[in-house]
Tab-separated table of C-alpha atoms and ligand atoms in Angstrom:
chain	number	residue	atom	x	y	z
A	1	MET	CA	34.241	7.619	2.947
A	2	LYS	CA	35.333	9.856	0.109
A	3	THR	CA	32.594	12.295	-0.724
A	4	TYR	CA	31.246	11.982	-4.209
A	5	THR	CA	29.391	15.136	-5.132
A	6	ILE	CA	27.054	16.088	-7.955
A	7	LYS	CA	30.079	17.860	-9.474
A	8	ASP	CA	31.956	14.547	-9.555
A	9	PHE	CA	28.879	12.913	-11.037
A	10	ASN	CA	28.558	15.467	-13.835
A	11	LYS	CA	32.255	15.181	-14.587
A	12	GLN	CA	32.257	11.373	-14.712
A	13	PHE	CA	28.961	11.057	-16.571
A	14	PRO	CA	28.593	14.054	-18.886
A	15	THR	CA	26.735	12.048	-21.537
A	16	GLU	CA	24.612	8.989	-22.159
A	17	ASP	CA	27.630	7.391	-23.860
A	18	ALA	CA	29.761	7.804	-20.746
A	19	CYS	CA	27.094	5.963	-18.727
A	20	LEU	CA	26.913	3.111	-21.242
A	21	GLU	CA	30.698	2.827	-21.351
A	22	LEU	CA	30.860	2.483	-17.561
A	23	LEU	CA	28.100	-0.083	-17.598
A	24	LYS	CA	30.051	-2.071	-20.199
A	25	ASN	CA	33.179	-1.977	-18.016
A	26	ILE	CA	31.214	-3.064	-14.940
A	27	ARG	CA	29.582	-5.963	-16.712
A	28	PHE	CA	32.627	-7.085	-18.696
A	29	PRO	CA	35.597	-6.152	-16.522
A	30	SER	CA	38.010	-8.418	-18.390
A	31	GLY	CA	36.687	-7.696	-21.885
A	32	ILE	CA	33.847	-9.167	-23.933
A	33	TYR	CA	34.082	-12.819	-24.885
A	34	CYS	CA	32.887	-13.515	-28.416
A	35	PRO	CA	31.382	-17.023	-28.654
A	36	LYS	CA	31.830	-17.104	-32.419
A	37	CYS	CA	35.504	-16.134	-32.422
A	38	GLN	CA	35.902	-18.136	-29.198
A	39	LYS	CA	38.063	-15.500	-27.542
A	40	ILE	CA	37.936	-12.082	-25.977
A	41	THR	CA	37.841	-9.545	-28.785
A	42	THR	CA	37.499	-5.804	-29.056
A	43	HIS	CA	33.857	-4.812	-29.359
A	44	TYR	CA	33.073	-1.467	-30.938
A	45	ARG	CA	30.104	0.690	-30.076
A	46	ILE	CA	27.341	0.699	-32.687
A	47	VAL	CA	26.326	4.283	-33.379
A	48	ASN	CA	22.968	5.296	-31.915
A	49	ARG	CA	22.395	1.923	-30.296
A	50	LYS	CA	23.106	0.650	-26.811
A	51	THR	CA	25.102	-2.255	-28.226
A	52	TYR	CA	28.666	-3.212	-29.009
A	53	CYS	CA	29.825	-5.365	-31.954
A	54	CYS	CA	32.781	-7.739	-32.268
A	55	GLU	CA	35.656	-6.400	-34.412
A	56	PHE	CA	35.797	-9.655	-36.439
A	57	CYS	CA	32.234	-10.899	-36.744
A	58	ASN	CA	28.641	-9.769	-36.202
A	59	HIS	CA	28.374	-10.782	-32.541
A	60	THR	CA	26.741	-8.016	-30.517
A	61	VAL	CA	26.166	-7.453	-26.798
A	62	SER	CA	24.122	-4.934	-24.893
A	63	PRO	CA	25.441	-3.957	-21.449
A	64	THR	CA	21.914	-3.091	-20.292
A	65	ALA	CA	20.540	-6.605	-20.954
A	66	GLY	CA	19.654	-8.408	-17.759
A	67	THR	CA	19.925	-5.254	-15.634
A	68	ILE	CA	17.326	-2.901	-14.187
A	69	PHE	CA	17.986	-0.625	-17.185
A	70	HIS	CA	16.974	-3.224	-19.776
A	71	LYS	CA	14.384	-1.947	-22.270
A	72	SER	CA	13.839	1.151	-20.176
A	73	LYS	CA	12.967	4.207	-22.263
A	74	THR	CA	14.449	6.396	-19.558
A	75	SER	CA	17.980	7.578	-20.289
A	76	LEU	CA	20.810	5.860	-18.447
A	77	ARG	CA	21.887	9.257	-17.229
A	78	SER	CA	18.538	9.785	-15.478
A	79	TRP	CA	18.855	6.340	-13.924
A	80	PHE	CA	22.388	7.035	-12.736
A	81	HIS	CA	21.311	10.416	-11.412
A	82	ALA	CA	18.464	8.767	-9.481
A	83	ILE	CA	20.819	6.180	-7.988
A	84	PHE	CA	23.245	8.966	-7.088
A	85	LEU	CA	20.497	10.922	-5.309
A	86	MET	CA	19.252	7.874	-3.433
A	87	CYS	CA	22.574	7.102	-1.856
A	88	THR	CA	23.950	10.544	-1.152
A	89	THR	CA	21.474	11.452	1.581
A	90	LYS	CA	21.465	9.755	4.952
A	91	THR	CA	17.714	9.918	5.401
A	92	GLY	CA	16.966	9.051	1.803
A	93	ILE	CA	14.814	10.777	-0.776
A	94	SER	CA	11.190	10.305	-1.846
A	95	ALA	CA	9.916	9.365	-5.304
A	96	LYS	CA	8.421	12.862	-5.531
A	97	GLN	CA	11.790	14.499	-4.847
A	98	LEU	CA	13.356	12.156	-7.369
A	99	GLN	CA	10.843	13.289	-9.973
A	100	ARG	CA	11.606	16.943	-9.267
A	101	GLU	CA	15.383	16.495	-9.378
A	102	THR	CA	15.626	14.314	-12.481
A	103	GLY	CA	12.761	15.805	-14.488
A	104	VAL	CA	11.130	12.480	-15.359
A	105	THR	CA	7.431	11.645	-14.917
A	106	TYR	CA	6.181	10.515	-11.519
A	107	LYS	CA	5.564	7.022	-12.851
A	108	THR	CA	9.165	6.751	-14.030
A	109	ALA	CA	10.479	8.246	-10.793
A	110	TRP	CA	8.471	5.704	-8.793
A	111	ARG	CA	9.903	2.876	-10.871
A	112	MET	CA	13.481	4.107	-10.501
A	113	PHE	CA	12.842	4.604	-6.793
A	114	ASN	CA	11.714	0.998	-6.298
A	115	GLN	CA	14.351	-0.560	-8.532
A	116	THR	CA	17.183	1.340	-6.880
A	117	ARG	CA	15.991	0.168	-3.458
A	118	LYS	CA	16.165	-3.395	-4.765
A	119	LEU	CA	19.811	-2.790	-5.659
A	120	MET	CA	20.354	-1.804	-2.037
A	121	SER	CA	19.081	-5.107	-0.722
A	122	GLU	CA	22.049	-7.325	0.038
A	123	ASN	CA	22.973	-10.312	2.138
A	124	VAL	CA	24.971	-9.421	5.207
A	125	ASN	CA	27.430	-11.954	6.639
A	126	PRO	CA	26.520	-13.303	10.095
A	127	LEU	CA	27.178	-10.705	12.784
A	128	SER	CA	29.695	-11.316	15.554
A	129	GLY	CA	31.447	-9.551	18.422
A	130	GLN	CA	29.189	-7.261	20.453
A	131	VAL	CA	25.754	-7.507	18.863
A	132	GLU	CA	22.729	-5.513	20.013
A	133	VAL	CA	19.291	-6.970	19.306
A	134	ASP	CA	16.032	-5.043	19.594
A	135	GLU	CA	12.626	-4.724	17.989
A	136	THR	CA	10.528	-1.729	17.079
A	137	TYR	CA	7.139	-0.892	15.580
A	138	ILE	CA	6.870	1.070	12.378
A	139	GLY	CA	3.822	2.581	10.670
A	140	GLY	CA	0.208	2.611	11.774
A	141	LYS	CA	-1.470	5.527	13.474
A	142	ARG	CA	-1.650	4.539	17.112
A	143	ARG	CA	1.275	4.604	19.481
A	144	GLY	CA	1.347	0.996	20.511
A	145	LYS	CA	2.575	-0.831	23.552
A	146	ARG	CA	4.986	-3.625	23.006
A	147	GLY	CA	3.243	-6.784	21.906
A	148	ARG	CA	-0.201	-5.330	22.427
A	149	GLY	CA	-2.205	-2.400	21.099
A	150	ALA	CA	0.189	-1.783	18.247
A	151	LEU	CA	-2.611	-1.835	15.716
A	152	GLY	CA	-1.622	-1.341	12.106
A	153	LYS	CA	2.042	-1.332	12.992
A	154	THR	CA	4.647	-3.662	11.606
A	155	VAL	CA	7.220	-5.302	13.855
A	156	VAL	CA	10.810	-4.921	12.792
A	157	MET	CA	13.666	-6.804	14.366
A	158	GLY	CA	17.111	-5.220	14.352
A	159	MET	CA	20.553	-6.649	14.983
A	160	VAL	CA	23.576	-4.381	15.024
A	161	GLU	CA	27.206	-5.319	15.389
A	162	ARG	CA	28.888	-2.489	17.306
A	163	LYS	CA	31.217	-0.646	14.881
A	164	GLY	CA	30.016	-3.036	12.191
A	165	ASN	CA	27.025	-4.072	10.127
A	166	ALA	CA	23.314	-3.984	10.790
A	167	ILE	CA	20.346	-6.155	9.828
A	168	ALA	CA	16.701	-5.037	9.955
A	169	GLN	CA	13.981	-7.533	9.187
A	170	VAL	CA	10.184	-7.391	9.209
A	171	VAL	CA	8.889	-10.128	11.538
A	172	PRO	CA	5.316	-11.266	12.266
A	173	ASN	CA	5.522	-10.798	16.048
A	174	VAL	CA	7.872	-10.517	19.031
A	175	ARG	CA	7.434	-14.053	20.319
A	176	ALA	CA	10.436	-16.178	21.237
A	177	MET	CA	9.623	-18.646	18.469
A	178	THR	CA	10.023	-15.798	15.961
A	179	LEU	CA	12.976	-13.879	17.390
A	180	LEU	CA	15.228	-16.736	18.525
A	181	PRO	CA	15.543	-18.482	15.126
A	182	MET	CA	16.424	-15.085	13.613
A	183	ILE	CA	19.233	-14.703	16.123
A	184	GLU	CA	20.493	-18.201	15.356
A	185	ARG	CA	20.427	-17.518	11.632
A	186	ARG	CA	22.021	-14.084	11.624
A	187	ILE	CA	24.451	-14.054	14.544
A	188	ALA	CA	27.593	-16.197	14.553
A	189	ARG	CA	28.088	-18.435	17.586
A	190	GLU	CA	31.670	-17.542	18.316
A	191	ASN	CA	33.510	-17.227	21.594
A	192	LYS	CA	33.777	-13.503	21.312
A	193	THR	CA	30.124	-12.969	20.463
A	194	ILE	CA	27.973	-11.286	23.105
A	195	VAL	CA	24.286	-10.626	22.467
A	196	PHE	CA	22.752	-7.577	24.162
A	197	THR	CA	18.990	-7.271	24.510
A	198	ASP	CA	16.529	-5.618	26.834
A	199	GLU	CA	14.392	-7.567	29.279
A	200	LEU	CA	11.729	-8.782	26.831
A	201	PRO	CA	10.953	-12.370	27.999
A	202	SER	CA	11.253	-13.663	24.410
A	203	TYR	CA	15.019	-13.276	24.771
A	204	ASN	CA	15.248	-15.386	27.941
A	205	GLN	CA	16.590	-18.400	26.085
A	206	VAL	CA	19.356	-16.617	24.158
A	207	GLU	CA	22.018	-18.056	26.454
A	208	ARG	CA	20.657	-21.554	26.019
A	209	LEU	CA	21.218	-21.156	22.258
A	210	GLY	CA	24.930	-20.922	22.986
A	211	TYR	CA	25.547	-17.174	23.090
A	212	ALA	CA	26.890	-14.989	25.882
A	213	HIS	CA	23.872	-12.810	26.734
A	214	GLN	CA	23.657	-9.537	28.626
A	215	ILE	CA	20.377	-7.870	29.474
A	216	VAL	CA	19.728	-4.178	29.997
A	217	GLN	CA	16.829	-3.483	32.385
A	218	HIS	CA	14.904	-0.641	30.785
A	219	SER	CA	12.094	-0.954	33.333
A	220	ALA	CA	14.573	-0.227	36.115
A	221	LYS	CA	15.611	2.935	34.214
A	222	GLN	CA	18.898	1.252	33.530
A	223	TYR	CA	19.819	2.286	30.020
A	224	VAL	CA	23.558	1.800	30.158
A	225	SER	CA	25.150	-0.694	32.483
A	226	GLY	CA	28.787	-1.195	31.609
A	227	ILE	CA	28.852	-2.452	28.062
A	228	ALA	CA	25.266	-3.729	28.350
A	229	HIS	CA	23.160	-1.316	26.321
A	230	VAL	CA	21.195	-1.274	23.095
A	231	ASN	CA	21.930	2.340	22.150
A	232	THR	CA	23.461	1.496	18.773
A	233	VAL	CA	20.397	-0.346	17.490
A	234	GLU	CA	18.178	2.380	18.944
A	235	SER	CA	20.013	5.043	16.998
A	236	LEU	CA	19.485	2.966	13.854
A	237	TRP	CA	15.750	2.935	14.649
A	238	SER	CA	15.634	6.687	15.081
A	239	ASN	CA	17.467	7.177	11.802
A	240	ILE	CA	15.013	4.912	9.958
A	241	LYS	CA	11.972	6.522	11.585
A	242	ARG	CA	13.237	10.015	10.868
A	243	GLY	CA	13.640	9.019	7.247
A	244	ILE	CA	10.260	7.370	6.924
A	245	ASP	CA	8.346	10.118	8.773
A	246	GLY	CA	10.208	13.065	7.311
A	247	VAL	CA	10.964	12.003	3.767
A	248	ASN	CA	8.517	9.301	2.836
A	249	HIS	CA	5.745	10.277	5.288
A	250	SER	CA	4.472	6.750	5.538
A	251	VAL	CA	5.321	3.400	4.041
A	252	SER	CA	2.965	0.600	3.104
A	253	PRO	CA	3.807	-2.655	4.926
A	254	LEU	CA	4.231	-4.162	1.467
A	255	TYR	CA	7.276	-2.001	0.778
A	256	LEU	CA	8.617	-1.706	4.315
A	257	GLN	CA	11.280	-4.412	3.994
A	258	SER	CA	12.659	-2.767	0.895
A	259	TYR	CA	12.801	0.621	2.691
A	260	LEU	CA	14.585	-1.023	5.610
A	261	ASP	CA	17.069	-2.568	3.182
A	262	SER	CA	17.885	0.851	1.767
A	263	TYR	CA	18.522	2.369	5.216
A	264	VAL	CA	20.585	-0.622	6.273
A	265	TYR	CA	22.564	-0.452	3.034
A	266	ARG	CA	23.451	3.180	3.663
A	267	TYR	CA	24.327	2.325	7.265
A	268	ASN	CA	26.519	-0.661	6.361
A	269	HIS	CA	28.416	1.245	3.694
A	270	ARG	CA	28.884	4.445	5.697
A	271	LYS	CA	32.643	3.911	6.073
A	272	ASP	CA	33.461	2.447	2.658
A	273	GLU	CA	36.419	3.757	0.727
A	274	THR	CA	34.508	3.516	-2.563
A	275	PRO	CA	31.715	6.076	-2.812
A	276	MET	CA	28.369	4.401	-2.171
A	277	PHE	CA	27.093	5.476	-5.570
A	278	LEU	CA	29.853	3.648	-7.464
A	279	ASN	CA	29.486	0.613	-5.201
A	280	LEU	CA	25.781	0.483	-5.985
A	281	LEU	CA	26.363	0.808	-9.732
A	282	GLY	CA	28.756	-2.125	-9.429
A	283	ARG	CA	25.808	-4.221	-8.246
A	284	VAL	CA	23.615	-3.749	-11.328
A	285	SER	CA	24.564	-7.146	-12.709
A	286	THR	CA	23.253	-8.870	-9.590
A	287	LEU	CA	19.670	-7.808	-10.108
A	288	LYS	CA	17.559	-9.228	-12.875
A	289	GLN	CA	15.346	-6.876	-14.816
A	290	ALA	CA	11.915	-6.384	-13.353
A	291	VAL	CA	8.649	-6.686	-15.208
A	292	ARG	CA	7.685	-3.315	-16.573
A	293	PRO	CA	4.575	-1.727	-15.053
B	301	LIG	ZN1	33.547	-12.278	-32.972
């Protein structure tokens, strides 16, 4: 991926107007259609307002309408800066750090923090090829054993396509009736697909679902046996846990899925040609405005 630095950011977005102009181009890539003139017309910026007006009539549009920026009193530049900060670090950034870096109030930083994570939540196409499946426990105070004693912890199921995309999903438990439907939904049943898991009994029926299935025996201290390992998904877990412990300290179960989405987003876009920041800005139209706190 091309690196996009704060220098690039300051050069591309020196002013509030530059941010609005980009937003207009993202939302109306082939020009603004005027319903009154019934064609695409040039729309000029109205001074001191976040709106553009048709060159022939009084039709106006606001590029922020229907986005996370709608009716926000925070400058677009602060928003863009927050989005930039949230996708330039591998382990993420906390709302507190966001407040410090952008100079907004904590309440605003918290809002930008949550909204930007929502932008990072995307649907991943079904995984195929060599796919590692594993679960982990996140949060809570006690170190818990699998399936038992994991009090206050949330179970997260992970599926990672080697050299490809990842999925991480909060699940209620590690029972077969929970994990198997997830596999069926998120992993393509193709000839070349092989599912790798450890020896958790819940995965016993994976082959019966129509997948090639290879098991790594962790209890026999067998961590890598040929291509049968779950090291890729385990490194995703350590990345997420490092982020949550080190940056965010702890995460309420209520927000955990959204945190997972942000880590997975960064993971899935790690090799993109387009800088992650610009990719994320391109998604602003996909998310409806949220209710203001
Ligand atoms: Zn018009």
